[in-house]
Coordinates of C-alpha atoms and ligand atoms in Angstrom, one line a residue:
M8 CA -0.1 0.0 0.0
Y9 CA 2.8 2.4 0.7
W10 CA 4.7 1.5 -2.3
E11 CA 3.3 4.3 -4.4
E12 CA 4.5 3.0 -7.6
K13 CA 2.7 5.5 -9.8
I14 CA 4.3 8.5 -8.0
E15 CA 7.6 6.9 -7.3
T16 CA 8.3 5.7 -10.8
M17 CA 6.5 8.1 -12.9
V18 CA 8.3 9.6 -15.9
R19 CA 10.3 12.8 -15.4
E20 CA 8.0 14.9 -17.6
D21 CA 5.0 14.0 -15.7
L22 CA 6.7 14.6 -12.4
D23 CA 7.8 18.1 -13.7
A24 CA 4.3 18.9 -14.6
L25 CA 3.0 17.7 -11.2
Q26 CA 5.7 19.9 -9.6
L27 CA 4.6 22.9 -11.6
A28 CA 1.0 22.5 -10.8
R29 CA 1.7 22.3 -7.0
L30 CA 4.3 25.0 -7.1
K31 CA 1.7 27.5 -8.7
R32 CA -0.8 26.5 -5.9
T33 CA 1.8 26.7 -3.2
V34 CA 3.0 30.2 -4.4
Q35 CA -0.6 31.4 -4.6
K36 CA -1.3 30.0 -1.0
A37 CA 2.0 31.5 0.3
S38 CA 1.0 35.0 -1.0
E39 CA -1.8 35.0 1.6
S40 CA 0.7 34.9 4.5
Y41 CA 1.9 38.1 6.1
Y42 CA 5.5 37.4 5.3
Y43 CA 5.4 36.4 1.6
K44 CA 2.7 38.9 0.8
R45 CA 5.2 41.6 1.9
V46 CA 8.2 39.8 0.1
F47 CA 6.0 39.6 -3.1
E48 CA 5.0 43.3 -2.9
E49 CA 8.6 44.5 -2.2
N50 CA 9.9 42.6 -5.2
G51 CA 7.1 43.3 -7.6
L52 CA 6.2 39.6 -7.9
N53 CA 2.9 38.3 -9.0
P54 CA 2.1 34.5 -8.1
N55 CA 0.4 34.3 -11.5
N56 CA 3.6 34.8 -13.2
I57 CA 5.0 31.4 -12.1
T58 CA 4.6 29.5 -15.4
S59 CA 7.7 27.2 -15.3
L60 CA 9.6 25.5 -12.6
N61 CA 12.5 27.8 -13.3
D62 CA 10.4 30.8 -12.3
V63 CA 10.8 29.8 -8.8
R64 CA 14.2 31.5 -9.0
S65 CA 12.4 34.9 -9.2
I66 CA 11.4 34.4 -5.5
P67 CA 13.9 35.4 -2.9
F68 CA 15.3 32.7 -0.6
T69 CA 13.8 32.2 2.8
T70 CA 16.1 31.9 5.7
K71 CA 16.0 30.6 9.3
E72 CA 16.5 34.3 10.3
A73 CA 13.2 35.3 8.5
L74 CA 11.4 32.5 10.2
R75 CA 12.7 33.7 13.6
E76 CA 12.0 37.3 12.9
H77 CA 8.4 36.4 12.1
W78 CA 8.0 34.1 15.1
P79 CA 5.5 32.8 15.7
Y80 CA 2.7 33.3 13.2
G81 CA 4.1 35.4 10.3
F82 CA 4.3 32.6 7.8
L83 CA 0.8 31.3 8.3
A84 CA -1.3 30.9 5.1
V85 CA -4.4 29.7 6.8
P86 CA -6.4 31.0 9.8
K87 CA -4.9 29.9 13.2
T88 CA -8.1 27.8 13.8
D89 CA -7.1 25.5 11.0
L90 CA -3.9 24.5 12.7
V91 CA -3.6 21.3 14.7
R92 CA 0.1 21.0 15.6
V93 CA 3.3 22.9 16.0
H94 CA 6.8 21.7 16.0
S95 CA 9.9 23.8 16.8
S96 CA 13.6 23.5 16.3
S97 CA 16.8 24.9 17.7
G98 CA 16.8 26.9 20.8
T99 CA 14.6 28.5 23.2
T100 CA 15.9 32.1 23.7
G101 CA 13.7 33.5 20.9
R102 CA 16.0 31.8 18.4
A103 CA 13.7 28.8 17.7
T104 CA 11.7 28.4 14.6
A105 CA 8.1 27.2 14.8
I106 CA 6.4 25.3 12.0
F107 CA 2.6 24.8 12.0
H108 CA 0.6 22.0 10.4
T109 CA -3.0 21.6 9.5
A110 CA -4.7 18.1 9.8
A111 CA -4.1 17.7 6.0
D112 CA -0.4 18.6 6.4
I113 CA 0.0 16.0 9.3
N114 CA -1.8 13.4 7.0
V115 CA 0.4 14.1 4.1
W116 CA 3.6 14.0 6.2
A117 CA 2.6 10.6 7.7
D118 CA 2.1 9.2 4.2
L119 CA 5.6 10.3 3.3
V120 CA 7.2 8.8 6.3
A121 CA 5.3 5.6 5.6
R122 CA 6.5 5.7 2.0
S123 CA 10.1 6.2 3.2
M124 CA 9.9 3.3 5.6
Y125 CA 8.3 1.0 3.1
G126 CA 11.0 1.8 0.6
A127 CA 13.6 0.7 3.1
G128 CA 11.8 -2.6 3.6
M129 CA 9.7 -2.0 6.7
R130 CA 6.2 -3.7 6.7
K131 CA 3.0 -3.9 8.6
D132 CA 4.1 -6.8 10.6
D133 CA 7.1 -5.0 12.0
V134 CA 7.5 -3.8 15.6
F135 CA 9.0 -0.3 15.5
Q136 CA 10.8 1.3 18.4
N137 CA 11.2 5.0 18.1
M138 CA 14.2 6.0 20.2
M139 CA 14.0 9.8 19.4
T140 CA 13.0 12.5 21.7
Y141 CA 9.2 13.1 21.4
G142 CA 7.8 16.5 21.9
L143 CA 8.7 19.5 19.8
F144 CA 11.3 17.5 17.9
T145 CA 10.0 16.1 14.7
G146 CA 11.8 12.8 15.0
G147 CA 9.4 11.5 17.6
L148 CA 5.9 12.2 16.4
G149 CA 6.9 12.4 12.7
F150 CA 8.2 8.8 12.7
H151 CA 5.6 7.7 14.9
Y152 CA 2.6 8.6 12.8
G153 CA 4.4 7.3 9.7
A154 CA 4.8 4.0 11.4
E155 CA 1.3 3.7 12.4
R156 CA 0.2 4.7 9.0
L157 CA 2.1 1.7 7.6
G158 CA 0.3 -0.3 10.2
A159 CA 3.2 -1.4 12.2
L160 CA 3.2 -1.8 16.0
V161 CA 4.8 1.3 17.4
I162 CA 6.8 1.5 20.7
P163 CA 7.1 5.2 21.5
A164 CA 10.2 4.7 23.6
G165 CA 11.6 8.2 23.3
A166 CA 15.3 9.0 24.0
G167 CA 17.5 8.0 26.9
N168 CA 16.9 5.4 29.5
S169 CA 19.1 2.9 27.7
R170 CA 18.6 -0.1 29.9
R171 CA 14.9 0.1 29.3
Q172 CA 15.4 0.5 25.5
I173 CA 17.2 -2.9 25.5
Q174 CA 14.5 -4.4 27.7
L175 CA 11.7 -3.1 25.4
M176 CA 13.5 -4.5 22.5
K177 CA 13.7 -8.0 24.0
D178 CA 10.2 -8.0 25.5
F179 CA 8.3 -6.8 22.5
E180 CA 10.6 -8.4 19.9
T181 CA 11.4 -5.1 18.1
T182 CA 12.4 -5.5 14.5
V183 CA 12.9 -1.9 13.4
I184 CA 14.5 1.0 15.3
H185 CA 14.9 4.7 14.6
I186 CA 18.0 5.9 16.5
I187 CA 20.6 8.7 16.3
P188 CA 23.7 7.1 14.9
S189 CA 26.1 8.2 17.7
Y190 CA 23.5 6.9 20.2
A191 CA 23.4 3.5 18.5
L192 CA 27.1 3.2 19.0
H193 CA 26.7 4.4 22.7
L194 CA 23.9 1.9 23.3
Y195 CA 26.0 -0.9 21.9
S196 CA 28.4 -0.6 24.9
L197 CA 25.5 -1.1 27.2
F198 CA 24.5 -4.2 25.3
E199 CA 28.0 -5.5 25.8
E200 CA 27.9 -4.7 29.4
L201 CA 24.7 -6.5 30.0
G202 CA 26.0 -9.5 28.0
V203 CA 23.1 -9.2 25.4
N204 CA 24.0 -9.7 21.8
P205 CA 21.7 -7.6 19.6
K206 CA 22.4 -10.0 16.7
T207 CA 21.2 -13.2 18.4
D208 CA 19.3 -12.0 21.4
T209 CA 17.0 -9.7 19.6
R210 CA 14.8 -9.6 16.4
L211 CA 16.3 -6.5 15.0
R212 CA 16.5 -6.4 11.3
L213 CA 16.4 -2.7 10.2
A214 CA 17.5 0.6 11.7
F215 CA 16.7 4.1 10.4
I216 CA 19.5 6.5 11.3
G217 CA 19.5 10.3 11.0
A218 CA 19.3 13.7 12.6
E219 CA 23.0 14.1 12.6
P220 CA 25.8 13.8 10.0
H221 CA 27.5 10.4 10.0
S222 CA 30.0 8.6 7.6
T223 CA 29.4 5.3 5.7
R224 CA 31.9 3.9 8.3
T225 CA 29.5 4.7 11.1
R226 CA 26.6 3.1 9.2
D227 CA 28.7 0.1 8.4
K228 CA 29.6 -0.3 12.1
I229 CA 26.0 -0.1 13.2
Q230 CA 25.0 -2.7 10.6
E231 CA 27.8 -5.0 11.7
L232 CA 27.3 -4.6 15.5
Y233 CA 23.5 -4.9 15.4
G234 CA 23.1 -7.2 12.4
V235 CA 20.7 -4.9 10.8
K236 CA 20.4 -3.0 7.5
A237 CA 20.7 0.7 8.4
F238 CA 19.1 3.4 6.3
N239 CA 20.0 7.1 6.3
S240 CA 17.0 9.4 7.0
Y241 CA 17.1 13.1 6.3
G242 CA 14.8 15.8 7.2
L243 CA 14.3 19.2 8.8
S244 CA 11.6 20.8 10.7
E245 CA 11.1 23.5 8.2
M246 CA 10.2 20.8 5.6
N247 CA 8.0 18.9 8.1
G248 CA 10.9 16.8 9.6
P249 CA 11.7 13.1 8.7
G250 CA 10.4 11.9 5.4
V251 CA 12.1 14.4 3.2
A252 CA 14.9 12.2 1.9
F253 CA 15.4 8.5 2.7
E254 CA 17.6 5.7 1.4
C255 CA 15.9 2.8 -0.5
E256 CA 16.9 -0.7 -0.4
V257 CA 19.9 0.1 -2.6
Q258 CA 21.3 2.2 0.2
M259 CA 23.2 4.5 -2.1
G260 CA 22.0 8.1 -1.6
M261 CA 18.6 9.3 -0.3
H262 CA 15.6 9.8 -2.6
I263 CA 14.1 13.3 -2.0
W264 CA 10.4 13.1 -2.5
E265 CA 10.1 15.5 -5.4
D266 CA 6.4 15.3 -5.6
H267 CA 6.4 17.1 -2.2
F268 CA 9.6 19.2 -2.4
L269 CA 11.1 21.3 -5.2
I270 CA 14.8 21.2 -4.8
E271 CA 17.7 23.4 -6.0
V272 CA 21.4 23.1 -5.0
I273 CA 23.2 26.4 -4.9
N274 CA 26.7 27.8 -4.5
P275 CA 26.5 29.3 -1.0
D276 CA 28.7 32.1 -1.9
T277 CA 27.4 33.2 -5.3
L278 CA 23.8 31.8 -4.6
E279 CA 23.8 30.6 -8.2
P280 CA 22.5 27.0 -8.9
V281 CA 25.1 24.3 -9.5
P282 CA 24.5 21.4 -11.8
D283 CA 23.5 17.9 -10.6
G284 CA 26.6 16.1 -9.4
E285 CA 28.3 19.2 -8.0
E286 CA 28.3 20.0 -4.2
G287 CA 26.4 22.9 -2.9
E288 CA 23.8 24.0 -0.4
L289 CA 20.3 22.4 -0.6
V290 CA 17.4 24.8 -1.1
M291 CA 13.8 23.4 -0.8
T292 CA 10.3 24.6 -1.4
T293 CA 7.3 22.8 0.0
L294 CA 4.9 21.7 -2.7
M295 CA 2.1 20.2 -0.5
R296 CA 2.0 22.2 2.7
E297 CA -1.1 24.3 3.3
G298 CA -0.7 25.7 6.8
M299 CA 2.7 27.2 6.4
P300 CA 4.2 26.9 2.9
V301 CA 8.0 27.7 2.7
L302 CA 9.6 28.9 -0.5
R303 CA 13.2 28.4 -1.4
Y304 CA 14.4 27.7 2.0
R305 CA 18.1 27.7 2.5
T306 CA 18.7 24.5 4.6
R307 CA 22.4 25.3 5.1
D308 CA 23.0 21.5 4.5
I309 CA 25.8 20.7 2.0
T310 CA 25.2 17.8 -0.3
K311 CA 25.0 16.9 -4.0
I312 CA 22.6 15.4 -6.3
Y313 CA 23.4 12.0 -7.9
T314 CA 23.3 12.1 -11.7
E315 CA 22.8 8.4 -12.3
P316 CA 19.3 6.9 -12.1
C317 CA 18.9 4.7 -9.1
P318 CA 18.7 0.9 -9.8
C319 CA 15.6 0.6 -7.7
G320 CA 13.6 2.3 -10.5
R321 CA 12.4 5.4 -8.4
I322 CA 12.6 8.6 -10.4
H323 CA 13.0 11.0 -7.5
R324 CA 16.5 12.1 -7.5
R325 CA 18.9 11.1 -4.8
I326 CA 21.1 13.3 -2.5
E327 CA 24.4 12.2 -1.1
R328 CA 24.8 12.0 2.6
I329 CA 25.0 15.5 4.2
K330 CA 28.6 16.7 4.2
G331 CA 28.3 19.6 6.6
R332 CA 26.8 23.0 7.0
T333 CA 27.2 26.5 5.6
D334 CA 26.5 28.0 9.0
N335 CA 27.8 27.5 12.5
M336 CA 25.1 25.3 13.8
M337 CA 26.4 22.3 15.7
I338 CA 24.6 19.0 16.1
I339 CA 25.2 17.3 19.4
K340 CA 23.3 14.1 20.3
G341 CA 20.9 14.9 17.5
V342 CA 20.2 18.4 19.0
N343 CA 20.8 21.6 17.0
V344 CA 22.8 24.1 19.0
F345 CA 23.9 27.5 17.8
P346 CA 27.0 29.2 19.5
V347 CA 24.8 32.3 20.1
Q348 CA 22.6 30.4 22.5
I349 CA 25.6 29.6 24.6
E350 CA 26.8 33.2 24.3
K351 CA 23.4 34.7 25.3
T352 CA 23.1 32.2 28.2
L353 CA 26.6 32.8 29.6
M354 CA 26.3 36.6 29.3
N355 CA 23.3 36.5 31.6
V356 CA 25.1 34.8 34.4
P357 CA 26.7 37.2 36.9
G358 CA 30.4 36.7 37.5
V359 CA 30.9 35.3 33.9
G360 CA 33.5 37.3 31.8
T361 CA 33.3 38.0 28.2
N362 CA 35.1 35.2 26.5
F363 CA 34.3 31.5 26.1
Q364 CA 35.2 28.5 24.0
I365 CA 33.2 25.5 22.8
I366 CA 35.2 22.3 22.1
L367 CA 33.3 19.4 20.8
E368 CA 34.9 16.1 21.7
R369 CA 34.1 12.4 21.4
E370 CA 34.8 10.2 24.3
G371 CA 34.3 6.6 23.3
Y372 CA 31.2 7.0 21.2
D373 CA 29.7 9.9 23.2
D374 CA 29.6 13.5 22.0
I375 CA 30.9 15.9 24.6
M376 CA 30.2 19.7 24.5
H377 CA 33.1 21.0 26.6
I378 CA 32.8 24.7 27.3
K379 CA 35.6 26.8 28.8
V380 CA 34.2 30.0 30.4
E381 CA 36.3 32.9 31.4
I382 CA 35.3 34.2 34.9
Q383 CA 35.7 37.8 36.2
K384 CA 39.0 38.3 38.1
D385 CA 37.5 38.9 41.6
V386 CA 35.2 35.9 41.2
F387 CA 37.8 33.6 40.0
T388 CA 40.1 34.3 43.0
G389 CA 37.0 33.9 45.4
N390 CA 36.2 30.7 47.4
V391 CA 36.1 27.3 45.9
K392 CA 32.6 26.4 47.0
Q393 CA 31.2 29.6 45.3
L394 CA 33.1 28.8 42.1
E395 CA 31.7 25.3 42.1
S396 CA 28.1 26.5 42.6
L397 CA 28.7 29.0 39.7
R398 CA 29.9 26.2 37.5
R399 CA 26.8 24.1 38.4
R400 CA 24.5 27.0 37.7
I401 CA 26.1 27.5 34.2
V402 CA 25.8 23.7 33.5
D403 CA 22.1 23.9 34.5
E404 CA 21.3 27.1 32.4
L405 CA 23.1 25.7 29.4
K406 CA 21.2 22.4 29.6
N407 CA 17.9 24.4 29.9
E408 CA 18.8 26.4 26.8
T409 CA 20.3 23.8 24.6
L410 CA 18.9 20.5 26.0
V411 CA 22.3 19.0 25.9
T412 CA 24.3 18.7 29.3
P413 CA 27.7 20.4 28.8
K414 CA 30.9 19.8 30.5
V415 CA 31.8 23.3 32.0
E416 CA 35.2 24.4 33.0
L417 CA 35.8 27.8 34.6
V418 CA 39.0 29.6 33.5
E419 CA 40.9 32.7 34.4
H420 CA 40.1 36.1 32.8
N421 CA 42.1 36.6 29.6
S422 CA 43.3 32.9 29.4
L423 CA 41.4 31.9 26.3
P424 CA 42.6 33.1 22.8
Q425 CA 40.8 36.3 21.8
S426 CA 38.7 35.9 18.8
E427 CA 38.5 38.9 16.4
G428 CA 35.3 40.3 15.3
K429 CA 32.6 37.6 15.0
A430 CA 34.1 35.1 17.4
V431 CA 35.2 31.8 16.0
R432 CA 34.6 30.0 19.3
V433 CA 33.9 26.5 18.2
I434 CA 36.6 23.7 17.8
D435 CA 35.1 20.5 16.6
N436 CA 37.5 17.6 17.4
R437 CA 34.9 14.9 16.7
K438 CA 36.2 12.4 14.3
D439 CA 34.5 9.3 12.9
Ligands
LIG504 N1 19.4 9.6 21.6 C1 18.8 9.0 22.6 N2 19.3 8.9 23.8 C2 20.4 9.5 24.1 C3 21.2 10.2 23.2 C4 20.6 10.3 21.9 N3 21.2 11.0 20.9 N4 22.3 10.7 23.7 C5 22.3 10.3 24.9 N5 21.1 9.6 25.2 C6 20.8 8.9 26.5 C7 22.0 8.6 27.4 O1 22.5 7.3 27.2 C8 21.3 8.7 28.8 O2 20.6 7.6 29.1 P1 21.2 6.4 30.0 O3 21.9 7.1 31.2 O4 20.0 5.6 30.3 O5 22.1 5.6 29.1 C9 20.4 9.8 28.7 O6 20.1 9.8 27.2 C10 20.9 11.2 29.1 O7 22.2 11.3 28.5 P2 23.1 12.6 28.7 O8 24.3 12.3 27.8 O9 23.2 13.0 30.0 O10 22.2 13.5 27.7 P3 22.2 15.1 27.7 O11 21.5 15.6 29.0 O12 23.4 15.8 27.2 O13 21.0 15.1 26.6 C11 19.0 13.9 25.5 C12 19.7 14.6 26.8 C13 19.8 12.7 25.0 C14 17.7 13.7 26.0 C15 19.1 15.1 24.4 O14 20.4 15.2 23.9 C16 18.1 14.6 23.2 O15 16.9 14.8 23.4 N6 18.7 14.0 22.2 C17 17.9 13.4 21.1 C18 17.4 14.5 20.2 C19 16.4 14.0 19.1 O16 15.6 13.2 19.3 N7 16.7 14.6 17.9 C20 15.9 14.3 16.7 C21 15.6 15.5 16.0 S1 14.4 15.2 14.8
LIG505 P1 15.7 19.7 12.9 O1 15.0 20.8 12.1 O2 16.0 20.1 14.3 O3 15.1 18.4 12.6 O4 17.2 19.6 12.3 C1 17.5 19.4 10.9 C2 18.9 19.3 10.6 O5 19.5 18.2 11.1 C3 19.1 19.3 9.0 O6 19.1 20.6 8.5 C4 20.5 18.6 9.1 O7 21.5 19.6 9.3 C5 20.5 17.7 10.2 N1 20.1 16.4 9.7 C6 18.9 15.8 9.7 N2 19.0 14.5 9.2 C7 20.3 14.3 9.0 C8 21.0 13.2 8.3 N3 20.5 12.1 7.9 N4 22.4 13.5 8.1 C9 22.9 14.6 8.3 N5 22.4 15.6 9.0 C10 21.0 15.5 9.2
LIG506 ZN1 16.5 3.9 -5.1

């Protein structure tokens, strides 16, 4: 049922025609939102002038900053009463973006996730354990409803609580998991500690891995340790969340569902398009969202489009695994963190100086966000107990803000390298 053969294997010309019809409708719809109405007016654009797919290029890019500036309702293309769900991404100090969905949007999204899962081999008789954080993150509910749509039995396990994860897998005979790749490796150490072998003591056969960049080596390792086939899953809240691009059984690049998203790859410096096969920043336009259409969204993710057709027969083009970002967003344990969140939080704590440094490290399989914080002179020379309580307060406030528990080290005033202008304060020592 979720092998949508007609859509997945249609000829290119028909797919182009479908995209154009949907693009026209989307642009029309978007022009009813406060944000795009203004953008169109300022740029002398008329939605009726979209007559080819290339015409999308007359519309300015949409950025995360624009979404933030028009928080929360500036992009709505329907009355608020038509909305049924909001998801949000990255940060809480007014830096987050909010994406709103109508019932139809949620429905379409569940179909897309179900289609993705089916393409990777999941079926109705599978038992699916979703180990992502539920709540505002899209990986929880997004996968959840997709799996239910497919008809599988869903265990909404959520993140963390590793012992229970293993217990659930054994008790309910889980066959498919959705898991952040670094956590899959971390969890394996616990399997070893408990003397449970996921290959022989569980029924696992498939893993969907995503939400953070990872190499083919990491994927191979997960496959080997767990005895599963692991599929890369790409998505972002601004484009729903999971179900944007997904590997098929061939496991060579992720099919982007082009009946739902119009894609461009641009040179992030010149903002000009690059041809298929060349690396650049992915730009996407929603084609089916009614509550909050987003046009030409700069994802900041670096990838390239495969030029060869996929042996599976699907026509939807494939993107290569994500290579990195064109901004300074960090992804730690599947959570997006911007350095400015750290900065804002630190600057509100009395006693903290003006400089800090973020060092991302890997201890074993675990990501550590190590933050060195300069402390004002008089505070640093004060009593040790007070210093420790200041350190704890910083840990708590940063955890509150970013959702990740950092390792905080207080250092003397002027002991960190001064960064010029816009501070380059992040050192990423994580290696695969
Ligand atoms: N996914 C799931 N669980 C994770 C995890 C991850 N990426 N990283 C760590 N954990 C587990 C830890 O193993 C620990 O459980 P345990 O002690 O039973 O083993 C527990 O979560 C807390 O770990 P800690 O390292 O102290 O985490 P933290 O406080 O720095 O971060 C998390 C807390 C894990 C809840 C937070 O990082 C998170 O929500 N990550 C997942 C984000 C997500 O779902 N993203 C998808 C976006 S669509
Ligand atoms: P969010 O909006 O919080 O879901 O975060 C989306 C971001 O997570 C994307 O823009 C990517 O940077 C990253 N991401 C999601 N899935 C993957 C993946 N499979 N590989 C690499 N990065 C990913
Ligand atoms: Zn394929």
